[in-house]
Amino acid sequence: MSAAEGPLVVGVDTSTQSTKVLVVDASTGRVVASGQAPHTVSTGAGRESDPRQWWDALREALHQCGDAAREAAAVSIGGQQHGLVTLDAQGDPVRPALLWNDVRSAPQARRLIDELGGTKAWAERTGTVPGPSITVTKWAWLAENEPDAVRATAAVRLPHDYLTERLTGEATTDRGDASGTGWWASGTEAYDDEVLAHIGLDPALLPRVVRPGEVAGTVHARDELPFSRGTLVAAGTGDNAAAALGLGLRPGTAVLSLGTSGTVYAVSTRRPADPTGTVAGFADARGDWLPLACTLNCTLAVDRVAALLGLDREAVEPGAGVTLLPYLDGERTPDLPHASGLLHGLRHDTTGGQLLQAAYDGAVHSLLGALDLVLDADADRSAPLLLIGGGARGTAWQQTVRRLSGRPVQVPEARELVALGAAAQAAGLLTGEDPAAVARRWGTARGPVLDAVERDERTLARIAGVLSDAAPLLERESNRN
């Protein structure tokens, strides 16, 4: 390992599919070592993982980092949000964790909304209207379907909480991840006793919420991990809040994350409360807020259209008149859970490349609709959009976002923003800095800026018109048999 200019810190991204570790020079932001190990996720009706494999993956990823991990002075965990981890009195999992994308709790979500005052009351109370991804609905599902598991549960954790507790021996979480549970009140920034009583969850089973900048503990599992005695452990946070830290995000700057699904968010100093449920009113990891909206169909849906056409994903062609709404998995924004893909305007001279471009247009239209909802009214809508995620470096994605937004687009060069955000949080413990300021000092958002082009109002209006006219069809629950 080459000499570092300052102390080393470790940032962890424990996602649905894998754990990634970065060892970072806290002075410069230079990544001096990295490691990665996979997880397995069940298939079928549910999406579950054994939390113990997250710990094994963390150990393996740290081992890959070699001596650099042993020199680290602080560590932080960024993790997949919303997952329900149930532990017994010995700290062992009662059952596999229910992950964020396990949607079996949809009936419980609808019931909880009705039983506790409706969508407006939930938004005002917790910042978020519960859907099946939100943890409170998963506990309600477990109580209804596996009461023996509930009786055996002595502790309830989120995925990042589980790993942080194994590092420190202390039961902690942070406000960013707690805000995605549905049992943390965003107005009081405390656990909501009424919600917990309603679902039969004892607050004594929940971890302490660590304040931004506070040390969660020190590493005590030294025999299993390459950390020295006294290594500091930060509070950690959920993956979106960690990515916001990793970008050094300031209020009003918009982020479009192009992954399997699409995510749009921005830091705000105002507490969000959207009664429609489109915007999740999450807290960030610093003391501000992270209003966020999600579309279900992004890169995966567009790639599927490319595969059906036998085309490379970049083989788009310009052409007006054809509209493709790529709602292959239903859609969340707009709220069309039963929708399927819809094609309108097909003619003899329509090419495969034009159909593919129409799929990009349909996906980006949904993202931009969500973007308008997460930005504060006084946000600068001419500022560059930060484009991150797997699709961000694709030319077709970049050009489509530019054309339909009319805004410049910046593509950060830094990769692994969740792990970088966790590393910035760890560095903040050592320097006393705001973690977002650490990331800005590291230059993590640095990258090429693509100039704005004239906004394609014609295409936007055509898509909006088709969406409106086809609403009865898109809202209809289809029979796939």
CSV table of C-alpha atoms in Angstrom, one decimal:
chain,number,residue,atom,x,y,z
A,1,MET,CA,0.0,0.0,0.0
A,2,SER,CA,1.3,3.4,-0.9
A,3,ALA,CA,1.7,5.9,2.0
A,4,ALA,CA,-1.5,7.8,2.9
A,5,GLU,CA,-1.5,11.5,3.7
A,6,GLY,CA,-3.9,11.2,6.6
A,7,PRO,CA,-5.7,8.5,8.7
A,8,LEU,CA,-7.5,5.8,6.9
A,9,VAL,CA,-11.2,5.1,7.2
A,10,VAL,CA,-13.4,2.3,6.1
A,11,GLY,CA,-16.8,2.8,4.3
A,12,VAL,CA,-19.1,-0.1,3.8
A,13,ASP,CA,-22.0,-0.6,1.4
A,14,THR,CA,-24.1,-3.6,2.4
A,15,SER,CA,-26.6,-3.8,-0.5
A,16,THR,CA,-29.2,-6.4,-1.5
A,17,GLN,CA,-26.8,-8.4,-3.6
A,18,SER,CA,-23.3,-7.8,-2.1
A,19,THR,CA,-21.1,-6.0,0.5
A,20,LYS,CA,-18.5,-3.6,-0.8
A,21,VAL,CA,-15.7,-2.1,1.3
A,22,LEU,CA,-13.5,0.9,0.5
A,23,VAL,CA,-10.5,1.9,2.6
A,24,VAL,CA,-10.1,5.7,2.0
A,25,ASP,CA,-7.5,8.3,2.9
A,26,ALA,CA,-9.4,10.7,5.1
A,27,SER,CA,-7.3,13.6,4.0
A,28,THR,CA,-7.6,13.2,0.2
A,29,GLY,CA,-10.4,10.8,-0.4
A,30,ARG,CA,-8.1,8.5,-2.3
A,31,VAL,CA,-9.3,4.9,-2.3
A,32,VAL,CA,-6.3,2.8,-1.2
A,33,ALA,CA,-8.0,-0.6,-1.0
A,34,SER,CA,-11.3,-2.3,-1.8
A,35,GLY,CA,-13.1,-5.6,-1.5
A,36,GLN,CA,-16.4,-7.1,-2.3
A,37,ALA,CA,-18.3,-10.3,-1.5
A,38,PRO,CA,-21.8,-11.5,-2.6
A,39,HIS,CA,-25.0,-12.2,-0.8
A,40,THR,CA,-27.8,-14.6,-1.8
A,41,VAL,CA,-31.5,-13.6,-1.9
A,42,SER,CA,-34.4,-16.0,-2.0
A,43,THR,CA,-36.6,-16.2,-5.0
A,44,GLY,CA,-40.3,-16.9,-5.2
A,45,ALA,CA,-43.1,-15.1,-3.3
A,46,GLY,CA,-40.7,-13.4,-0.9
A,47,ARG,CA,-37.3,-11.7,-0.9
A,48,GLU,CA,-35.2,-12.8,2.1
A,49,SER,CA,-31.6,-13.1,3.2
A,50,ASP,CA,-29.9,-14.6,6.2
A,51,PRO,CA,-28.2,-11.6,8.0
A,52,ARG,CA,-25.3,-13.8,9.0
A,53,GLN,CA,-24.1,-13.9,5.4
A,54,TRP,CA,-23.9,-10.1,5.5
A,55,TRP,CA,-21.4,-10.4,8.3
A,56,ASP,CA,-19.5,-13.1,6.5
A,57,ALA,CA,-19.4,-10.9,3.4
A,58,LEU,CA,-18.1,-8.0,5.4
A,59,ARG,CA,-15.3,-10.1,6.8
A,60,GLU,CA,-14.4,-11.4,3.4
A,61,ALA,CA,-14.4,-8.0,1.8
A,62,LEU,CA,-12.3,-6.6,4.6
A,63,HIS,CA,-9.9,-9.5,4.2
A,64,GLN,CA,-9.4,-8.5,0.5
A,65,CYS,CA,-8.4,-5.0,1.7
A,66,GLY,CA,-5.3,-6.5,3.4
A,67,ASP,CA,-3.1,-4.3,5.7
A,68,ALA,CA,-5.0,-1.1,4.8
A,69,ALA,CA,-8.1,-2.2,6.8
A,70,ARG,CA,-5.9,-2.9,9.8
A,71,GLU,CA,-4.7,0.7,9.8
A,72,ALA,CA,-8.2,2.2,9.7
A,73,ALA,CA,-9.1,4.6,12.6
A,74,ALA,CA,-12.9,4.6,11.9
A,75,VAL,CA,-15.5,2.7,10.1
A,76,SER,CA,-19.1,3.3,9.0
A,77,ILE,CA,-21.8,1.1,7.5
A,78,GLY,CA,-24.2,2.2,4.7
A,79,GLY,CA,-26.9,-0.3,4.1
A,80,GLN,CA,-30.0,-1.3,2.2
A,81,GLN,CA,-33.0,0.3,3.7
A,82,HIS,CA,-36.3,-1.0,5.2
A,83,GLY,CA,-35.2,-4.7,5.8
A,84,LEU,CA,-36.7,-6.3,8.9
A,85,VAL,CA,-34.1,-8.2,11.0
A,86,THR,CA,-35.5,-10.1,14.0
A,87,LEU,CA,-33.0,-11.4,16.6
A,88,ASP,CA,-33.5,-13.8,19.5
A,89,ALA,CA,-32.2,-13.3,23.1
A,90,GLN,CA,-28.7,-14.5,22.0
A,91,GLY,CA,-28.5,-12.1,19.1
A,92,ASP,CA,-29.0,-14.7,16.5
A,93,PRO,CA,-31.6,-14.3,13.6
A,94,VAL,CA,-35.0,-15.7,14.4
A,95,ARG,CA,-35.6,-16.1,10.7
A,96,PRO,CA,-34.2,-14.7,7.4
A,97,ALA,CA,-34.5,-10.9,7.0
A,98,LEU,CA,-37.5,-9.6,5.0
A,99,LEU,CA,-35.9,-7.3,2.5
A,100,TRP,CA,-37.1,-4.0,1.1
A,101,ASN,CA,-38.3,-5.6,-2.2
A,102,ASP,CA,-40.4,-8.3,-0.4
A,103,VAL,CA,-43.9,-7.0,-1.3
A,104,ARG,CA,-46.0,-9.7,0.6
A,105,SER,CA,-47.0,-7.0,3.1
A,106,ALA,CA,-49.1,-5.0,0.6
A,107,PRO,CA,-52.4,-6.0,2.3
A,108,GLN,CA,-51.0,-5.0,5.7
A,109,ALA,CA,-49.8,-1.6,4.3
A,110,ARG,CA,-53.4,-0.8,3.1
A,111,ARG,CA,-54.8,-1.9,6.4
A,112,LEU,CA,-52.4,0.2,8.5
A,113,ILE,CA,-53.2,3.3,6.4
A,114,ASP,CA,-56.9,2.9,7.0
A,115,GLU,CA,-56.5,2.0,10.7
A,116,LEU,CA,-54.3,5.0,11.6
A,117,GLY,CA,-56.1,7.9,9.9
A,118,GLY,CA,-55.4,7.6,6.2
A,119,THR,CA,-52.6,8.8,4.0
A,120,LYS,CA,-52.5,12.5,5.2
A,121,ALA,CA,-52.2,11.4,8.8
A,122,TRP,CA,-49.3,9.0,8.0
A,123,ALA,CA,-47.5,11.6,6.0
A,124,GLU,CA,-47.7,14.2,8.8
A,125,ARG,CA,-46.8,11.6,11.4
A,126,THR,CA,-43.9,9.7,9.9
A,127,GLY,CA,-43.2,11.7,6.7
A,128,THR,CA,-44.0,8.6,4.6
A,129,VAL,CA,-47.2,6.8,3.6
A,130,PRO,CA,-46.4,3.1,4.2
A,131,GLY,CA,-46.2,0.8,1.2
A,132,PRO,CA,-45.0,-2.8,1.3
A,133,SER,CA,-41.3,-1.8,1.3
A,134,ILE,CA,-41.7,0.1,4.6
A,135,THR,CA,-40.6,-1.9,7.6
A,136,VAL,CA,-43.7,-1.3,9.7
A,137,THR,CA,-45.7,-3.3,7.2
A,138,LYS,CA,-43.3,-6.2,7.3
A,139,TRP,CA,-43.6,-6.5,11.1
A,140,ALA,CA,-47.4,-6.5,10.7
A,141,TRP,CA,-47.1,-9.2,8.1
A,142,LEU,CA,-44.8,-11.3,10.4
A,143,ALA,CA,-47.2,-10.9,13.3
A,144,GLU,CA,-50.1,-12.1,11.2
A,145,ASN,CA,-48.3,-15.0,9.4
A,146,GLU,CA,-45.5,-16.1,11.8
A,147,PRO,CA,-46.6,-15.4,15.3
A,148,ASP,CA,-44.1,-17.8,16.7
A,149,ALA,CA,-41.3,-15.8,15.1
A,150,VAL,CA,-42.7,-12.6,16.7
A,151,ARG,CA,-42.8,-14.3,20.2
A,152,ALA,CA,-39.2,-15.4,19.8
A,153,THR,CA,-38.0,-11.9,18.8
A,154,ALA,CA,-35.9,-10.0,21.4
A,155,ALA,CA,-34.5,-7.3,19.2
A,156,VAL,CA,-35.6,-5.7,15.9
A,157,ARG,CA,-33.0,-4.1,13.6
A,158,LEU,CA,-32.4,-2.8,10.1
A,159,PRO,CA,-29.7,-4.3,8.0
A,160,HIS,CA,-27.1,-1.6,8.7
A,161,ASP,CA,-28.0,-1.7,12.4
A,162,TYR,CA,-27.3,-5.4,12.5
A,163,LEU,CA,-23.8,-5.0,11.2
A,164,THR,CA,-23.0,-2.0,13.4
A,165,GLU,CA,-24.2,-3.8,16.5
A,166,ARG,CA,-22.0,-6.8,15.6
A,167,LEU,CA,-19.1,-4.4,15.3
A,168,THR,CA,-19.7,-2.5,18.6
A,169,GLY,CA,-21.9,-4.7,20.8
A,170,GLU,CA,-24.2,-1.7,21.1
A,171,ALA,CA,-27.8,-1.5,19.7
A,172,THR,CA,-27.8,1.7,17.6
A,173,THR,CA,-29.3,3.1,14.4
A,174,ASP,CA,-29.4,6.6,12.8
A,175,ARG,CA,-32.2,9.1,11.9
A,176,GLY,CA,-31.8,8.5,8.1
A,177,ASP,CA,-32.5,4.8,8.3
A,178,ALA,CA,-35.0,5.0,11.1
A,179,SER,CA,-37.1,7.4,9.0
A,180,GLY,CA,-37.7,4.5,6.6
A,181,THR,CA,-39.3,2.3,9.1
A,182,GLY,CA,-42.8,3.8,9.5
A,183,TRP,CA,-42.5,3.8,13.3
A,184,TRP,CA,-40.2,6.8,13.6
A,185,ALA,CA,-42.0,10.1,13.8
A,186,SER,CA,-40.4,12.8,11.6
A,187,GLY,CA,-42.0,15.7,13.5
A,188,THR,CA,-40.6,14.7,16.9
A,189,GLU,CA,-37.6,12.7,15.6
A,190,ALA,CA,-38.4,9.9,18.0
A,191,TYR,CA,-40.1,6.5,17.9
A,192,ASP,CA,-43.9,6.8,17.6
A,193,ASP,CA,-45.5,5.1,20.6
A,194,GLU,CA,-48.9,5.0,19.0
A,195,VAL,CA,-47.7,3.2,15.9
A,196,LEU,CA,-45.7,0.8,17.9
A,197,ALA,CA,-48.6,0.0,20.2
A,198,HIS,CA,-50.9,-0.5,17.2
A,199,ILE,CA,-48.6,-3.1,15.6
A,200,GLY,CA,-47.6,-4.7,19.0
A,201,LEU,CA,-43.9,-3.9,18.8
A,202,ASP,CA,-42.3,-3.1,22.2
A,203,PRO,CA,-40.0,0.0,21.8
A,204,ALA,CA,-37.5,-1.8,24.1
A,205,LEU,CA,-36.8,-4.1,21.2
A,206,LEU,CA,-35.5,-1.2,19.0
A,207,PRO,CA,-32.0,0.4,18.9
A,208,ARG,CA,-31.0,3.8,20.2
A,209,VAL,CA,-31.0,6.5,17.5
A,210,VAL,CA,-27.5,8.0,17.4
A,211,ARG,CA,-27.3,11.7,16.6
A,212,PRO,CA,-25.4,13.0,13.5
A,213,GLY,CA,-21.7,13.2,14.3
A,214,GLU,CA,-22.1,11.0,17.4
A,215,VAL,CA,-19.8,7.9,17.9
A,216,ALA,CA,-21.9,4.7,17.9
A,217,GLY,CA,-19.1,2.8,19.7
A,218,THR,CA,-15.8,1.1,19.1
A,219,VAL,CA,-15.0,-2.2,17.4
A,220,HIS,CA,-15.2,-5.0,19.9
A,221,ALA,CA,-15.2,-8.0,17.5
A,222,ARG,CA,-11.4,-7.7,16.9
A,223,ASP,CA,-10.8,-11.5,16.7
A,224,GLU,CA,-13.0,-11.7,13.6
A,225,LEU,CA,-12.1,-8.4,11.9
A,226,PRO,CA,-8.8,-6.7,10.9
A,227,PHE,CA,-9.4,-3.7,13.1
A,228,SER,CA,-7.3,-2.5,16.0
A,229,ARG,CA,-8.6,-1.8,19.5
A,230,GLY,CA,-10.3,1.6,19.7
A,231,THR,CA,-11.4,1.8,16.1
A,232,LEU,CA,-14.3,4.2,16.1
A,233,VAL,CA,-17.7,3.2,14.6
A,234,ALA,CA,-20.0,5.9,13.2
A,235,ALA,CA,-23.7,5.7,13.2
A,236,GLY,CA,-24.0,4.5,9.6
A,237,THR,CA,-27.1,5.2,7.6
A,238,GLY,CA,-29.4,3.9,4.8
A,239,ASP,CA,-28.0,3.6,1.3
A,240,ASN,CA,-29.7,6.7,-0.2
A,241,ALA,CA,-28.6,8.9,2.7
A,242,ALA,CA,-25.1,7.5,2.4
A,243,ALA,CA,-25.0,8.3,-1.4
A,244,ALA,CA,-26.2,11.8,-0.6
A,245,LEU,CA,-23.2,12.1,1.8
A,246,GLY,CA,-21.0,10.6,-0.8
A,247,LEU,CA,-21.9,13.3,-3.2
A,248,GLY,CA,-21.5,16.1,-0.6
A,249,LEU,CA,-25.0,17.1,-1.6
A,250,ARG,CA,-26.2,20.6,-0.8
A,251,PRO,CA,-29.9,21.6,-0.5
A,252,GLY,CA,-31.6,22.0,-3.8
A,253,THR,CA,-29.2,19.9,-5.9
A,254,ALA,CA,-31.2,17.2,-7.7
A,255,VAL,CA,-29.9,13.6,-8.1
A,256,LEU,CA,-31.2,11.1,-10.7
A,257,SER,CA,-30.1,7.6,-9.9
A,258,LEU,CA,-30.5,5.3,-12.9
A,259,GLY,CA,-30.6,1.7,-11.7
A,260,THR,CA,-32.9,-1.3,-12.1
A,261,SER,CA,-35.5,1.2,-10.8
A,262,GLY,CA,-35.0,4.9,-10.9
A,263,THR,CA,-34.6,7.2,-7.9
A,264,VAL,CA,-34.7,10.9,-7.6
A,265,TYR,CA,-33.9,12.9,-4.5
A,266,ALA,CA,-32.6,16.2,-3.1
A,267,VAL,CA,-31.5,17.4,0.3
A,268,SER,CA,-34.0,19.8,1.8
A,269,THR,CA,-34.1,21.9,5.0
A,270,ARG,CA,-37.9,21.4,5.1
A,271,ARG,CA,-39.5,18.3,6.5
A,272,PRO,CA,-41.5,16.6,3.7
A,273,ALA,CA,-45.0,15.3,4.2
A,274,ASP,CA,-46.6,14.1,0.9
A,275,PRO,CA,-50.1,12.7,1.5
A,276,THR,CA,-50.2,11.1,-2.0
A,277,GLY,CA,-47.4,8.8,-0.9
A,278,THR,CA,-45.3,9.6,-4.1
A,279,VAL,CA,-42.5,11.3,-2.1
A,280,ALA,CA,-41.0,9.5,0.8
A,281,GLY,CA,-40.1,12.0,3.5
A,282,PHE,CA,-36.9,10.5,4.6
A,283,ALA,CA,-34.4,12.1,7.0
A,284,ASP,CA,-30.8,12.5,5.8
A,285,ALA,CA,-27.8,11.5,7.9
A,286,ARG,CA,-26.8,15.1,8.8
A,287,GLY,CA,-29.9,16.7,10.3
A,288,ASP,CA,-31.7,17.8,7.2
A,289,TRP,CA,-34.2,15.9,5.0
A,290,LEU,CA,-34.1,13.7,1.9
A,291,PRO,CA,-37.4,13.8,0.0
A,292,LEU,CA,-37.2,10.9,-2.4
A,293,ALA,CA,-39.4,9.4,-5.1
A,294,CYS,CA,-38.9,6.1,-6.9
A,295,THR,CA,-39.9,4.8,-10.3
A,296,LEU,CA,-40.0,1.0,-10.8
A,297,ASN,CA,-39.0,0.9,-14.5
A,298,CYS,CA,-35.6,2.3,-15.4
A,299,THR,CA,-32.5,0.5,-16.8
A,300,LEU,CA,-33.9,-3.0,-16.5
A,301,ALA,CA,-37.1,-2.2,-18.4
A,302,VAL,CA,-35.2,-0.3,-21.2
A,303,ASP,CA,-32.7,-3.1,-21.5
A,304,ARG,CA,-35.5,-5.6,-21.8
A,305,VAL,CA,-37.0,-3.6,-24.7
A,306,ALA,CA,-33.6,-3.5,-26.4
A,307,ALA,CA,-33.3,-7.3,-26.0
A,308,LEU,CA,-36.8,-7.8,-27.4
A,309,LEU,CA,-35.8,-5.8,-30.5
A,310,GLY,CA,-32.4,-7.5,-30.8
A,311,LEU,CA,-30.6,-4.2,-30.4
A,312,ASP,CA,-27.7,-2.9,-28.4
A,313,ARG,CA,-28.9,-0.6,-25.6
A,314,GLU,CA,-27.2,2.4,-27.3
A,315,ALA,CA,-28.8,1.8,-30.8
A,316,VAL,CA,-31.4,4.5,-30.5
A,317,GLU,CA,-32.7,6.5,-33.5
A,318,PRO,CA,-34.5,9.9,-33.5
A,319,GLY,CA,-38.1,9.9,-34.7
A,320,ALA,CA,-41.3,11.5,-33.6
A,321,GLY,CA,-44.8,10.0,-33.2
A,322,VAL,CA,-44.2,6.8,-31.3
A,323,THR,CA,-44.8,6.5,-27.6
A,324,LEU,CA,-43.7,3.6,-25.4
A,325,LEU,CA,-44.5,3.5,-21.7
A,326,PRO,CA,-42.1,0.9,-20.4
A,327,TYR,CA,-44.2,0.0,-17.3
A,328,LEU,CA,-43.2,-3.7,-17.4
A,329,ASP,CA,-43.4,-4.2,-13.7
A,330,GLY,CA,-46.3,-1.9,-13.0
A,331,GLU,CA,-45.3,1.6,-12.0
A,332,ARG,CA,-44.9,3.6,-8.8
A,333,THR,CA,-44.5,7.1,-10.3
A,334,PRO,CA,-47.1,7.6,-11.7
A,335,ASP,CA,-49.0,5.3,-9.3
A,336,LEU,CA,-50.1,2.5,-11.7
A,337,PRO,CA,-49.3,-0.7,-9.8
A,338,HIS,CA,-51.3,-2.9,-12.2
A,339,ALA,CA,-50.0,-1.4,-15.5
A,340,SER,CA,-48.0,-3.1,-18.2
A,341,GLY,CA,-46.0,-1.7,-21.0
A,342,LEU,CA,-47.9,0.3,-23.6
A,343,LEU,CA,-47.0,1.2,-27.2
A,344,HIS,CA,-48.8,3.8,-29.2
A,345,GLY,CA,-48.2,5.4,-32.6
A,346,LEU,CA,-46.5,2.4,-34.4
A,347,ARG,CA,-46.4,2.8,-38.2
A,348,HIS,CA,-44.9,0.9,-41.2
A,349,ASP,CA,-41.9,3.2,-41.2
A,350,THR,CA,-41.2,3.1,-37.4
A,351,THR,CA,-37.7,1.6,-36.9
A,352,GLY,CA,-36.4,-0.5,-34.0
A,353,GLY,CA,-34.1,2.3,-33.0
A,354,GLN,CA,-37.0,4.7,-32.7
A,355,LEU,CA,-38.9,2.2,-30.5
A,356,LEU,CA,-35.9,1.9,-28.3
A,357,GLN,CA,-35.6,5.7,-28.0
A,358,ALA,CA,-39.3,5.8,-27.1
A,359,ALA,CA,-38.6,3.4,-24.2
A,360,TYR,CA,-35.9,5.7,-22.9
A,361,ASP,CA,-38.3,8.7,-23.3
A,362,GLY,CA,-41.0,6.9,-21.4
A,363,ALA,CA,-38.7,6.0,-18.5
A,364,VAL,CA,-37.2,9.5,-18.2
A,365,HIS,CA,-40.6,11.1,-18.4
A,366,SER,CA,-41.5,9.2,-15.2
A,367,LEU,CA,-38.3,10.2,-13.5
A,368,LEU,CA,-38.7,13.9,-14.4
A,369,GLY,CA,-42.3,13.8,-13.1
A,370,ALA,CA,-41.0,12.5,-9.8
A,371,LEU,CA,-38.2,15.1,-9.8
A,372,ASP,CA,-40.7,18.0,-9.8
A,373,LEU,CA,-42.2,16.6,-6.6
A,374,VAL,CA,-39.0,16.2,-4.6
A,375,LEU,CA,-37.5,19.7,-5.3
A,376,ASP,CA,-38.4,22.6,-3.1
A,377,ALA,CA,-40.3,25.4,-4.8
A,378,ASP,CA,-37.3,27.7,-4.6
A,379,ALA,CA,-34.8,25.2,-5.9
A,380,ASP,CA,-32.7,26.3,-8.9
A,381,ARG,CA,-34.2,24.4,-11.8
A,382,SER,CA,-31.5,25.4,-14.2
A,383,ALA,CA,-28.7,23.8,-12.2
A,384,PRO,CA,-27.1,20.6,-13.4
A,385,LEU,CA,-28.8,17.3,-12.6
A,386,LEU,CA,-26.4,14.9,-11.0
A,387,LEU,CA,-26.7,11.6,-12.8
A,388,ILE,CA,-25.6,8.5,-10.9
A,389,GLY,CA,-26.2,4.7,-11.0
A,390,GLY,CA,-25.6,2.0,-13.5
A,391,GLY,CA,-27.1,3.9,-16.4
A,392,ALA,CA,-25.4,7.2,-15.8
A,393,ARG,CA,-22.5,6.6,-18.1
A,394,GLY,CA,-24.8,5.4,-21.0
A,395,THR,CA,-24.8,8.0,-23.8
A,396,ALA,CA,-28.5,7.3,-24.6
A,397,TRP,CA,-29.5,7.9,-21.0
A,398,GLN,CA,-27.5,11.1,-20.8
A,399,GLN,CA,-28.9,12.5,-24.0
A,400,THR,CA,-32.4,11.6,-23.2
A,401,VAL,CA,-32.3,13.2,-19.7
A,402,ARG,CA,-30.7,16.4,-21.3
A,403,ARG,CA,-33.4,16.6,-24.0
A,404,LEU,CA,-36.4,16.0,-21.8
A,405,SER,CA,-35.2,18.1,-18.9
A,406,GLY,CA,-33.7,21.0,-20.7
A,407,ARG,CA,-31.1,21.1,-18.0
A,408,PRO,CA,-27.3,20.5,-18.0
A,409,VAL,CA,-26.3,17.1,-16.7
A,410,GLN,CA,-23.2,16.3,-14.5
A,411,VAL,CA,-21.9,12.7,-14.3
A,412,PRO,CA,-19.7,12.2,-11.2
A,413,GLU,CA,-16.5,10.3,-11.9
A,414,ALA,CA,-16.6,8.7,-8.4
A,415,ARG,CA,-18.0,5.2,-8.2
A,416,GLU,CA,-19.4,3.4,-5.1
A,417,LEU,CA,-21.0,6.5,-3.7
A,418,VAL,CA,-22.7,4.6,-0.8
A,419,ALA,CA,-19.4,3.3,0.5
A,420,LEU,CA,-17.8,6.7,-0.1
A,421,GLY,CA,-20.5,8.4,1.9
A,422,ALA,CA,-20.0,5.9,4.7
A,423,ALA,CA,-16.3,6.6,4.6
A,424,ALA,CA,-17.0,10.4,4.7
A,425,GLN,CA,-19.1,9.8,7.8
A,426,ALA,CA,-16.3,7.9,9.4
A,427,ALA,CA,-13.8,10.6,8.5
A,428,GLY,CA,-16.1,13.2,10.1
A,429,LEU,CA,-15.7,11.5,13.4
A,430,LEU,CA,-11.9,12.0,13.2
A,431,THR,CA,-11.9,15.6,11.9
A,432,GLY,CA,-15.1,17.0,13.4
A,433,GLU,CA,-16.3,18.0,10.0
A,434,ASP,CA,-19.7,17.7,8.4
A,435,PRO,CA,-19.5,14.4,6.4
A,436,ALA,CA,-20.9,16.2,3.3
A,437,ALA,CA,-18.2,18.8,3.6
A,438,VAL,CA,-15.6,16.0,3.8
A,439,ALA,CA,-17.0,14.5,0.5
A,440,ARG,CA,-16.9,18.0,-1.1
A,441,ARG,CA,-13.3,18.3,-0.1
A,442,TRP,CA,-12.6,14.9,-1.7
A,443,GLY,CA,-14.3,16.1,-4.9
A,444,THR,CA,-16.5,13.1,-5.2
A,445,ALA,CA,-19.1,14.9,-7.4
A,446,ARG,CA,-16.5,16.1,-9.8
A,447,GLY,CA,-17.2,15.0,-13.4
A,448,PRO,CA,-18.0,16.3,-16.8
A,449,VAL,CA,-20.9,18.6,-17.2
A,450,LEU,CA,-23.0,18.2,-20.4
A,451,ASP,CA,-24.5,21.5,-21.5
A,452,ALA,CA,-28.3,22.0,-21.5
A,453,VAL,CA,-30.2,21.6,-24.8
A,454,GLU,CA,-33.6,22.9,-25.7
A,455,ARG,CA,-36.3,21.1,-23.9
A,456,ASP,CA,-38.3,18.7,-26.1
A,457,GLU,CA,-41.7,20.0,-25.1
A,458,ARG,CA,-43.4,18.2,-28.1
A,459,THR,CA,-42.3,14.7,-26.8
A,460,LEU,CA,-43.2,15.5,-23.2
A,461,ALA,CA,-46.7,16.7,-24.3
A,462,ARG,CA,-47.2,13.6,-26.4
A,463,ILE,CA,-46.2,11.2,-23.6
A,464,ALA,CA,-48.4,13.1,-21.1
A,465,GLY,CA,-51.3,12.9,-23.6
A,466,VAL,CA,-51.0,9.2,-24.2
A,467,LEU,CA,-50.7,8.6,-20.4
A,468,SER,CA,-53.8,10.5,-19.7
A,469,ASP,CA,-55.9,8.9,-22.5
A,470,ALA,CA,-54.7,5.4,-21.6
A,471,ALA,CA,-55.3,5.8,-17.9
A,472,PRO,CA,-58.4,3.5,-17.7
A,473,LEU,CA,-56.4,0.8,-19.5
A,474,LEU,CA,-53.2,1.3,-17.4
A,475,GLU,CA,-55.2,1.2,-14.1
A,476,ARG,CA,-56.9,-2.1,-15.0
A,477,GLU,CA,-55.6,-5.2,-13.2
A,478,SER,CA,-54.5,-7.5,-16.0
A,479,ASN,CA,-54.9,-11.2,-16.2
A,480,ARG,CA,-51.5,-12.7,-17.1
A,481,ASN,CA,-52.9,-16.2,-17.7
